[in-house]
Amino acid sequence: MKPSFITLDGIDGAGKSTNLAVIRSWFERRGLPVLFTREPGGTPVGEALREILLNPATKAGLRTETLMMFAARQQHIEDVIRPALADGVHVVSDRFTDATFAYQGGGRGVPLADIEVLEQWVQGGFRPDLTILLDVPLEVSMQRIGQTREKDRFEQEQAGFFTRVREVYLQRAAAAPQRYAVVDGNRPLKAVRDGIEKVLDGYFGFVQD
Ligand code: TMP
């Protein structure tokens, strides 16, 4: 089986953390080798950039922010993602380039065409094989972020920002349905979990238990 690069994405408060655990136990159950990683982050350089990017005290312009996301990504692909795939290990990344299109593009207003240029420069033709997009309505996202004690630089943004972020995610998923699986995160946990397991079973060609 060719190793796959799978990403999980969605607006803040969509329930990524809970569902990463679902994905983790699915891989364990199926006995498939897998590496879990995240963006921004995944390498020492990436984690250092993450600190800067999420720190509410950081003043970074929108282009600087976009370049830092891609700087972290470049190192991540080179040092972690490609080597793991070359070793026959599946890789699951908590966020990837879709987040840059959604947050820096949709949220901040960086032209999507500019992000495409950087994507091409950093990744060439490298894209996730499967992207699971956890989708929740804005009110759910805002309510869940509201319960976070210390909000990071992105979580401090307002409803309009997250509305645009969500729109870009959904547009991207609609434009390439063969790569994206949109999972409705606004349901009881068990239903969301079943939804994710169904996507993974379908993608890897397992018959559901
Ligand atoms: P989280 O994934 O732990 O929620 O935090 C990462 C934050 O960084 C999240 O608010 C989304 C944001 N982000 C971007 O704005 N652009 C990106 O390219 C990535 C990977 C994340």
Coordinates of C-alpha atoms and ligand atoms in Angstrom, one line a residue:
M1 CA 0.0 0.0 0.0
K2 CA 1.4 3.4 -1.0
P3 CA 1.7 5.6 2.1
S4 CA -0.8 8.5 2.2
F5 CA -0.5 12.1 3.3
I6 CA -3.7 13.0 5.1
T7 CA -4.6 16.4 6.5
L8 CA -7.2 17.5 9.0
D9 CA -8.4 21.0 8.8
G10 CA -11.2 23.4 9.7
I11 CA -12.0 26.6 11.5
D12 CA -10.9 27.0 15.2
G13 CA -13.5 25.3 17.4
A14 CA -14.4 22.7 14.7
G15 CA -13.2 19.9 17.1
K16 CA -9.9 18.9 15.5
S17 CA -8.3 17.8 18.7
T18 CA -11.0 15.4 19.7
N19 CA -11.1 13.9 16.2
L20 CA -7.4 13.6 15.9
A21 CA -7.7 11.1 18.7
V22 CA -10.4 9.3 16.6
I23 CA -8.0 9.1 13.6
R24 CA -5.2 7.9 15.9
S25 CA -7.2 5.0 17.2
W26 CA -8.5 4.1 13.8
F27 CA -4.9 3.7 12.6
E28 CA -4.1 1.6 15.6
R29 CA -7.1 -0.6 15.1
R30 CA -6.2 -1.1 11.4
G31 CA -2.5 -1.7 12.3
L32 CA -1.2 0.8 9.8
P33 CA 2.1 2.7 10.4
V34 CA 1.4 6.4 10.9
L35 CA 3.1 9.6 12.0
F36 CA 1.0 12.4 13.5
T37 CA 2.3 15.9 13.1
R38 CA 1.0 19.5 12.9
E39 CA 1.3 22.9 11.3
P40 CA 2.6 25.4 11.9
G41 CA 5.1 23.2 13.6
G42 CA 6.4 19.7 13.3
T43 CA 10.1 20.6 13.4
P44 CA 12.2 22.7 15.7
V45 CA 12.1 25.6 13.2
G46 CA 8.4 25.2 12.7
E47 CA 7.6 25.0 16.4
A48 CA 9.7 28.2 17.0
L49 CA 7.7 29.9 14.2
R50 CA 4.5 28.6 15.7
E51 CA 5.3 30.3 19.0
I52 CA 5.8 33.6 17.2
L53 CA 2.7 33.2 15.0
L54 CA 0.3 32.3 17.8
N55 CA 1.6 34.8 20.3
P56 CA -0.9 37.6 20.7
A57 CA 1.9 40.1 21.3
T58 CA 3.4 39.4 17.8
K59 CA 2.9 42.2 15.4
A60 CA 3.3 40.7 11.9
G61 CA 2.0 42.0 8.6
L62 CA -0.1 39.7 6.5
R63 CA 2.7 38.9 4.1
T64 CA 5.1 38.2 6.9
E65 CA 2.6 35.9 8.5
T66 CA 2.0 34.1 5.2
L67 CA 5.7 33.6 4.6
M68 CA 6.3 32.3 8.1
M69 CA 3.5 29.7 7.5
F70 CA 5.3 28.6 4.3
A71 CA 8.7 28.7 5.9
A72 CA 7.5 26.3 8.6
R73 CA 5.9 24.2 6.0
Q74 CA 9.0 23.9 3.8
Q75 CA 11.0 22.6 6.7
H76 CA 8.2 20.3 7.7
I77 CA 7.8 18.7 4.3
E78 CA 11.6 18.3 3.9
D79 CA 12.5 17.0 7.3
V80 CA 9.3 15.1 8.4
I81 CA 6.6 14.5 5.8
R82 CA 8.6 13.3 2.8
P83 CA 11.0 11.1 4.8
A84 CA 8.1 9.4 6.6
L85 CA 6.3 8.7 3.3
A86 CA 9.5 7.5 1.8
D87 CA 9.8 5.0 4.7
G88 CA 6.3 3.7 4.0
V89 CA 4.7 5.5 6.9
H90 CA 1.3 7.3 6.5
V91 CA 1.4 10.9 7.7
V92 CA -1.5 12.7 9.3
S93 CA -1.0 16.5 9.7
D94 CA -3.1 18.6 11.9
R95 CA -3.6 21.4 9.4
F96 CA -1.7 22.1 6.1
T97 CA -1.8 24.6 3.2
D98 CA -5.6 24.7 3.1
A99 CA -5.3 26.7 6.4
T100 CA -3.1 29.3 4.7
F101 CA -5.7 29.7 1.9
A102 CA -8.4 29.9 4.5
Y103 CA -6.8 32.0 7.2
Q104 CA -4.3 34.2 5.4
G105 CA -6.3 34.3 2.2
G106 CA -9.9 34.3 3.4
G107 CA -9.3 35.7 6.9
R108 CA -6.6 38.3 6.2
G109 CA -7.2 39.0 2.6
V110 CA -4.0 37.9 1.0
P111 CA -4.8 37.3 -2.7
L112 CA -5.4 33.5 -3.2
A113 CA -3.3 33.7 -6.4
D114 CA -0.3 34.9 -4.3
I115 CA -0.7 31.9 -2.0
E116 CA -0.9 29.6 -5.0
V117 CA 2.5 31.0 -6.1
L118 CA 4.0 30.2 -2.7
E119 CA 2.4 26.8 -2.7
Q120 CA 3.9 26.0 -6.0
W121 CA 7.4 27.3 -4.9
V122 CA 7.4 25.4 -1.7
Q123 CA 5.5 22.2 -2.6
G124 CA 5.8 21.9 -6.4
G125 CA 3.1 19.3 -7.1
F126 CA 3.1 17.9 -3.6
R127 CA -0.5 17.9 -2.2
P128 CA -2.4 15.9 0.5
D129 CA -3.9 12.7 -0.8
L130 CA -6.9 13.2 1.4
T131 CA -8.1 16.3 3.4
I132 CA -10.7 15.8 6.1
L133 CA -12.5 19.1 6.6
L134 CA -14.3 19.4 9.9
D135 CA -17.0 21.9 9.4
V136 CA -19.1 23.6 12.0
P137 CA -21.4 26.7 11.7
L138 CA -19.9 30.0 12.8
E139 CA -21.9 30.2 16.1
V140 CA -20.5 26.8 17.2
S141 CA -17.0 27.8 16.4
M142 CA -17.4 31.1 18.3
Q143 CA -19.0 29.5 21.2
R144 CA -16.2 26.9 21.5
I145 CA -13.4 29.5 21.1
G146 CA -15.2 31.6 23.8
Q147 CA -14.6 28.7 26.2
T148 CA -10.9 28.8 25.6
R149 CA -9.1 30.3 28.5
E150 CA -6.1 31.9 26.8
K151 CA -6.9 32.8 23.2
D152 CA -4.0 32.7 20.7
R153 CA -3.5 35.4 18.1
F154 CA -5.9 33.8 15.7
E155 CA -8.6 32.9 18.2
Q156 CA -8.8 36.6 19.2
E157 CA -10.2 37.4 15.7
Q158 CA -13.8 38.3 15.3
A159 CA -16.8 36.6 13.7
G160 CA -16.2 38.2 10.2
F161 CA -12.8 36.7 10.0
F162 CA -14.0 33.2 10.8
T163 CA -16.9 33.5 8.4
R164 CA -14.4 34.2 5.6
V165 CA -12.1 31.4 6.8
R166 CA -14.9 28.9 6.7
E167 CA -16.1 30.1 3.3
V168 CA -12.6 29.5 1.7
Y169 CA -12.4 26.0 3.3
L170 CA -15.8 25.1 1.9
Q171 CA -15.1 26.6 -1.5
R172 CA -11.8 24.6 -1.8
A173 CA -13.6 21.4 -0.8
A174 CA -16.3 22.0 -3.3
A175 CA -13.8 22.7 -6.1
A176 CA -12.0 19.4 -5.5
P177 CA -14.4 16.8 -4.1
Q178 CA -12.1 13.9 -4.9
R179 CA -9.5 15.1 -2.4
Y180 CA -11.7 16.5 0.3
A181 CA -14.1 14.8 2.7
V182 CA -16.3 17.4 4.5
V183 CA -17.4 16.0 7.9
D184 CA -20.2 17.8 9.8
G185 CA -18.7 18.5 13.2
N186 CA -21.9 19.9 14.6
R187 CA -23.3 16.6 15.7
P188 CA -23.0 14.4 18.8
L189 CA -19.4 13.1 19.2
K190 CA -20.3 9.6 18.2
A191 CA -21.9 10.7 15.0
V192 CA -18.8 12.7 14.1
R193 CA -16.5 9.8 15.0
D194 CA -18.6 7.5 12.8
G195 CA -18.3 10.0 10.0
I196 CA -14.5 10.2 10.2
E197 CA -14.1 6.4 10.4
K198 CA -16.3 6.0 7.4
V199 CA -14.2 8.4 5.4
L200 CA -11.0 6.6 6.4
D201 CA -12.5 3.1 5.7
G202 CA -13.7 4.4 2.4
Y203 CA -10.4 6.0 1.5
F204 CA -8.3 2.9 2.4
G205 CA -10.8 0.5 0.9
F206 CA -11.8 -1.3 4.2
V207 CA -15.3 -2.7 4.5
Q208 CA -16.9 -1.1 7.6
D209 CA -17.2 -3.2 10.7
Ligands
TMP1 P1 -4.4 25.1 16.0 O1 -4.3 24.3 14.8 O2 -3.7 24.5 17.1 O3 -5.8 25.5 16.2 O4 -3.6 26.5 15.8 C1 -3.0 26.9 14.7 C2 -3.6 28.3 14.3 O5 -2.8 28.7 13.2 C3 -5.0 28.3 13.9 O6 -5.7 29.4 14.4 C4 -5.0 28.4 12.4 C5 -3.6 29.1 12.1 N1 -3.0 28.8 10.9 C6 -3.0 29.8 9.9 O7 -3.5 30.9 10.1 N2 -2.4 29.4 8.7 C7 -1.8 28.2 8.4 O8 -1.2 28.0 7.3 C8 -1.8 27.2 9.5 C9 -1.2 25.9 9.3 C10 -2.4 27.6 10.7

